[in-house]
Short mmCIF file of C-alpha atoms in Angstrom, two decimals:
data_model
loop_
_atom_site.label_atom_id
_atom_site.label_comp_id
_atom_site.label_asym_id
_atom_site.label_seq_id
_atom_site.Cartn_x
_atom_site.Cartn_y
_atom_site.Cartn_z
CA GLU L 243 -74.62 -244.39 55.80
CA ASP L 244 -70.55 -244.87 56.42
CA MET L 245 -69.45 -243.67 52.74
CA CYS L 246 -65.36 -244.12 53.77
CA GLU L 247 -66.45 -247.47 52.87
CA GLN L 248 -67.46 -246.77 48.98
CA ASP L 249 -65.01 -247.99 46.78
CA PRO L 250 -63.14 -244.05 46.10
CA VAL L 251 -62.71 -245.62 42.20
CA THR L 252 -66.50 -244.55 41.76
CA TRP L 253 -66.57 -240.96 43.65
CA GLU L 254 -66.26 -239.27 40.88
CA GLU L 255 -69.34 -240.69 39.77
CA VAL L 256 -71.54 -240.58 42.86
CA ALA L 257 -70.19 -236.87 43.62
CA GLY L 258 -71.93 -235.79 40.14
CA GLN L 259 -75.20 -237.60 41.24
CA CYS L 260 -75.59 -235.81 44.72
CA TRP L 261 -75.85 -232.54 42.36
CA GLU L 262 -78.70 -234.20 39.68
CA GLU L 263 -81.34 -234.94 42.86
CA PHE L 264 -83.21 -231.94 42.22
CA THR L 265 -83.24 -231.13 38.90
CA LYS L 266 -84.42 -232.90 35.25
CA PRO L 267 -83.45 -232.57 32.13
CA GLY L 268 -83.03 -228.37 31.47
CA ALA L 269 -84.04 -227.68 34.69
CA THR L 270 -83.65 -226.71 38.65
CA LEU L 271 -87.00 -227.55 41.16
CA ASP L 272 -87.81 -225.97 44.20
CA SER L 273 -87.44 -228.75 46.47
CA THR L 274 -90.81 -227.79 48.13
CA THR L 275 -93.16 -226.93 45.43
CA GLY L 276 -91.14 -228.58 42.36
CA GLU L 277 -91.90 -225.27 40.31
CA VAL L 278 -89.04 -224.90 37.44
CA LEU L 279 -86.57 -222.19 38.57
CA ASP L 280 -84.92 -219.29 37.02
CA PRO L 281 -81.24 -221.15 35.61
CA ALA L 282 -79.46 -217.87 37.12
CA ARG L 283 -81.53 -217.58 39.91
CA VAL L 284 -80.30 -221.03 41.33
CA GLN L 285 -76.76 -219.95 40.38
CA GLU L 286 -76.95 -216.42 42.29
CA GLY L 287 -78.46 -218.44 45.12
CA CYS L 288 -75.27 -221.41 45.63
CA ASP L 289 -72.21 -218.19 44.57
CA GLU L 290 -73.99 -216.65 47.78
CA GLU L 291 -74.00 -219.36 49.74
CA MET L 292 -70.71 -220.91 48.26
CA ASP L 293 -69.11 -217.17 49.24
CA PHE L 294 -70.48 -216.95 52.42
CA MET L 295 -69.40 -220.32 53.98
CA SER L 296 -65.93 -219.47 52.32
CA GLN L 297 -65.72 -216.06 54.65
CA MET L 298 -67.16 -218.35 57.48
CA GLY L 299 -64.33 -221.07 57.06
CA VAL L 300 -67.13 -223.58 57.36
CA TRP L 301 -64.80 -226.57 55.76
CA LYS L 302 -61.19 -227.12 55.36
CA LYS L 303 -60.51 -228.79 51.54
CA VAL L 304 -58.55 -232.10 52.14
CA THR L 305 -58.12 -234.85 49.96
CA ARG L 306 -60.77 -237.88 50.04
CA ASP L 307 -57.17 -240.33 51.08
CA THR L 308 -56.79 -238.31 53.98
CA ALA L 309 -60.37 -238.48 55.30
CA GLN L 310 -60.15 -242.55 54.45
CA ASN L 311 -57.27 -242.51 56.43
CA ASP L 312 -58.69 -240.79 59.43
CA PRO L 313 -59.54 -243.23 61.98
CA ASP L 314 -61.97 -241.60 63.49
CA GLY L 315 -63.54 -239.67 60.44
CA LYS L 316 -66.61 -240.54 58.29
CA ILE L 317 -67.56 -238.58 55.25
CA VAL L 318 -71.26 -237.93 54.04
CA GLY L 319 -73.07 -236.49 50.99
CA THR L 320 -74.29 -232.72 50.66
CA ARG L 321 -76.95 -231.76 48.54
CA TRP L 322 -78.44 -228.20 47.74
CA VAL L 323 -82.03 -227.53 48.59
CA PHE L 324 -83.77 -224.88 46.55
CA VAL L 325 -86.29 -222.28 48.01
CA LYS L 326 -88.00 -219.76 45.56
CA LYS L 327 -88.77 -216.61 47.73
CA GLY L 328 -89.91 -213.87 46.03
CA GLU L 329 -87.99 -212.98 42.87
CA LYS L 330 -84.83 -214.70 44.68
CA VAL L 331 -84.03 -218.33 44.92
CA TRP L 332 -82.40 -219.02 48.47
CA CYS L 333 -80.22 -221.78 48.12
CA LEU L 334 -78.97 -224.29 51.38
CA LEU L 335 -76.11 -226.63 51.33
CA VAL L 336 -76.97 -229.51 53.69
CA ALA L 337 -75.19 -232.25 54.84
CA GLN L 338 -76.97 -236.20 55.01
CA GLU L 339 -75.59 -237.69 57.71
CA PHE L 340 -77.76 -240.28 58.90
CA ALA L 341 -77.77 -241.90 62.27
CA GLY L 342 -78.32 -245.33 61.41
CA LYS L 343 -78.75 -247.70 63.95
CA ASP L 344 -75.88 -245.52 65.82
CA LYS L 345 -77.95 -244.26 68.64
CA ARG L 346 -76.08 -240.61 70.21
CA GLU L 347 -77.59 -239.44 73.09
CA ASP L 348 -74.90 -237.06 74.04
CA LEU L 349 -75.63 -235.48 70.17
CA TYR L 350 -79.39 -234.46 71.53
CA ALA L 351 -80.28 -231.36 71.28
CA GLY L 352 -83.99 -230.28 73.59
CA THR L 353 -85.86 -228.04 72.02
CA PRO L 354 -88.17 -225.40 74.56
CA PRO L 355 -91.70 -226.87 74.82
CA LEU L 356 -94.76 -224.82 73.38
CA THR L 357 -96.30 -224.00 77.11
CA ALA L 358 -93.19 -222.03 77.36
CA THR L 359 -94.54 -219.87 73.88
CA ARG L 360 -97.49 -220.15 75.25
CA TYR L 361 -96.16 -218.61 78.56
CA LEU L 362 -94.23 -215.44 77.32
CA LEU L 363 -97.65 -215.04 75.20
CA SER L 364 -100.26 -215.59 77.81
CA ASP L 365 -97.86 -213.14 80.26
CA ILE L 366 -97.65 -209.96 78.11
CA VAL L 367 -101.62 -210.11 76.88
CA SER L 368 -102.45 -210.68 81.16
CA ARG L 369 -100.84 -207.24 81.89
CA GLY L 370 -103.47 -205.60 79.51
CA ARG L 371 -103.69 -202.30 78.25
CA ASN L 372 -101.98 -200.91 81.48
CA ASN L 373 -98.78 -202.20 80.31
CA ARG L 374 -98.18 -200.04 77.55
CA LYS L 375 -94.39 -199.93 77.12
CA GLY L 376 -94.59 -204.15 77.27
CA LYS L 377 -93.70 -205.31 73.61
CA LEU L 378 -93.29 -208.91 71.69
CA MET L 379 -90.26 -209.32 69.13
CA VAL L 380 -89.16 -211.93 67.13
CA VAL L 381 -85.42 -212.40 65.63
CA ASP L 382 -83.90 -214.66 63.49
CA VAL L 383 -80.87 -215.67 62.80
CA LYS L 384 -80.04 -216.13 59.40
CA ARG L 385 -77.66 -219.68 58.72
CA ALA L 386 -78.04 -220.27 62.81
CA PHE L 387 -76.23 -223.78 62.58
CA LEU L 388 -73.08 -222.04 60.66
CA HIS L 389 -71.87 -220.04 63.55
CA GLY L 390 -71.63 -224.10 65.58
CA LEU L 391 -68.46 -225.49 65.87
CA CYS L 392 -67.64 -228.81 64.82
CA THR L 393 -66.45 -231.52 67.42
CA ARG L 394 -66.13 -234.70 65.40
CA SER L 395 -64.61 -235.73 62.29
CA ILE L 396 -66.69 -235.55 59.77
CA TYR L 397 -66.14 -234.85 56.17
CA VAL L 398 -68.75 -233.49 53.91
CA GLU L 399 -69.06 -234.20 50.11
CA LEU L 400 -67.91 -231.01 47.93
CA PRO L 401 -70.69 -229.07 45.23
CA GLY L 402 -69.12 -229.04 41.29
CA ALA L 403 -65.52 -228.09 40.70
CA GLU L 404 -65.04 -227.01 44.25
CA SER L 405 -64.06 -230.96 44.88
CA GLN L 406 -62.25 -230.92 41.75
CA GLY L 407 -63.96 -234.35 40.23
CA GLY L 408 -64.04 -236.08 43.77
CA LYS L 409 -60.39 -235.74 44.43
CA TYR L 410 -61.23 -233.46 47.61
CA VAL L 411 -63.75 -233.36 50.45
CA GLY L 412 -64.53 -230.66 53.04
CA LYS L 413 -63.23 -231.38 56.88
CA LEU L 414 -65.66 -229.74 59.17
CA VAL L 415 -64.19 -226.56 61.00
CA ARG L 416 -68.34 -225.47 61.77
CA SER L 417 -71.47 -227.39 61.81
CA LEU L 418 -73.68 -227.89 58.58
CA TYR L 419 -77.36 -228.29 58.36
CA GLY L 420 -78.19 -231.87 58.50
CA THR L 421 -75.39 -232.85 60.61
CA ARG L 422 -76.40 -234.67 63.75
CA ASP L 423 -74.53 -232.50 66.20
CA ALA L 424 -75.31 -228.85 64.45
CA PRO L 425 -78.49 -228.44 66.78
CA LEU L 426 -76.85 -228.68 69.61
CA ALA L 427 -73.79 -227.10 68.30
CA TRP L 428 -76.27 -224.04 67.47
CA LEU L 429 -77.12 -224.07 71.07
CA THR L 430 -74.39 -224.29 73.35
CA VAL L 431 -73.18 -221.01 71.24
CA VAL L 432 -76.97 -219.21 72.33
CA LYS L 433 -76.34 -220.77 75.97
CA SER L 434 -73.27 -218.97 76.10
CA ASP L 435 -74.29 -215.66 73.83
CA MET L 436 -77.02 -215.31 76.52
CA LYS L 437 -74.91 -215.70 79.34
CA GLU L 438 -72.81 -213.20 77.79
CA MET L 439 -75.21 -210.51 77.87
CA GLY L 440 -76.90 -211.11 81.09
CA PHE L 441 -79.18 -213.99 80.61
CA LYS L 442 -80.35 -216.34 83.33
CA GLU L 443 -80.91 -219.72 81.67
CA CYS L 444 -84.12 -221.78 82.99
CA LYS L 445 -83.12 -225.21 85.02
CA VAL L 446 -86.32 -227.18 83.52
CA THR L 447 -86.42 -226.77 80.09
CA ASN L 448 -83.83 -225.72 77.39
CA GLY L 449 -84.13 -222.67 75.54
CA VAL L 450 -86.00 -220.05 77.68
CA PHE L 451 -84.03 -217.37 79.83
CA THR L 452 -84.57 -214.59 81.56
CA HIS L 453 -82.98 -211.18 82.17
CA PRO L 454 -83.60 -209.82 85.58
CA GLY L 455 -81.89 -206.36 84.84
CA ARG L 456 -83.24 -205.80 81.88
CA GLY L 457 -86.98 -207.18 82.45
CA LEU L 458 -86.62 -209.76 79.27
CA ARG L 459 -87.87 -212.87 78.85
CA ALA L 460 -86.80 -214.77 75.53
CA VAL L 461 -87.91 -218.69 73.90
CA ALA L 462 -84.77 -219.86 71.95
CA ASN L 463 -86.45 -222.16 69.58
CA VAL L 464 -83.46 -223.32 67.21
CA ASP L 465 -82.56 -219.69 65.31
CA ASP L 466 -85.66 -217.96 65.95
CA PHE L 467 -86.25 -216.02 69.29
CA LEU L 468 -89.10 -214.81 71.04
CA LEU L 469 -89.00 -212.49 73.24
CA SER L 470 -90.84 -209.78 75.62
CA GLY L 471 -90.06 -206.70 77.21
CA GLU L 472 -89.92 -202.61 76.93
CA GLY L 473 -89.43 -201.72 73.54
CA HIS L 474 -86.18 -200.12 73.77
CA GLN L 475 -85.25 -203.26 75.89
CA LEU L 476 -85.86 -205.33 72.78
CA LEU L 477 -84.11 -202.90 70.40
CA TRP L 478 -81.03 -203.58 72.67
CA PHE L 479 -81.10 -207.32 72.31
CA ARG L 480 -82.00 -207.03 68.39
CA ASP L 481 -78.96 -204.86 67.67
CA HIS L 482 -76.27 -206.71 69.92
CA MET L 483 -77.93 -209.72 68.11
CA MET L 484 -77.80 -207.59 64.68
CA LYS L 485 -73.98 -206.96 65.10
CA LYS L 486 -72.95 -210.46 66.06
CA TYR L 487 -74.96 -212.80 62.93
CA GLU L 488 -75.15 -210.26 60.38
#
């Protein structure tokens, strides 16, 4: 829904409702299990996420009037997703942009087929015990979508005090989970990085790469990279990704 069409007088109330969706009186719930979470852990997780977004410069704070007067702009809601992992509560701020009847093929990001992963696994296994140097590695990029750049005029509701009672919204500079083109923005970053490292992209499907010089094969499924190759070459890839994204 395009929230730009709503009465701005009601925005303070609406902004408050966004943060109550996964709560009940006196409690915040795990978004997947419904478990009641420790408020202190939740606050720590939210603070960590907001600090990271601030460091990344995910949005530029502007007045709601500025957003509503942008002819190409669109204001979308946001919400928190809470997931408990061990003693820590992982908090993720996501946008709520819905496609509705607006079909945009230019925002679509293809993903590698399951057969690509099966081939990579089959290839390394079929070489047998004689291929003692061949190994597999999985590399996960944390908060991957935030590394993509937003190319549309998208404004998001800001959490808590950030909005100053609904007066301010955030104009996205980087893509945010839940926006329609976030996967495409991240895929663009992946392709650029892989090319910079010397990988060749498969011409048939997205997310499949080979590095002739280093003997590496990779399947990139959103923020997870599955690679096969010799151990020291896999470590080279891991170190490069850690240096850039950690």
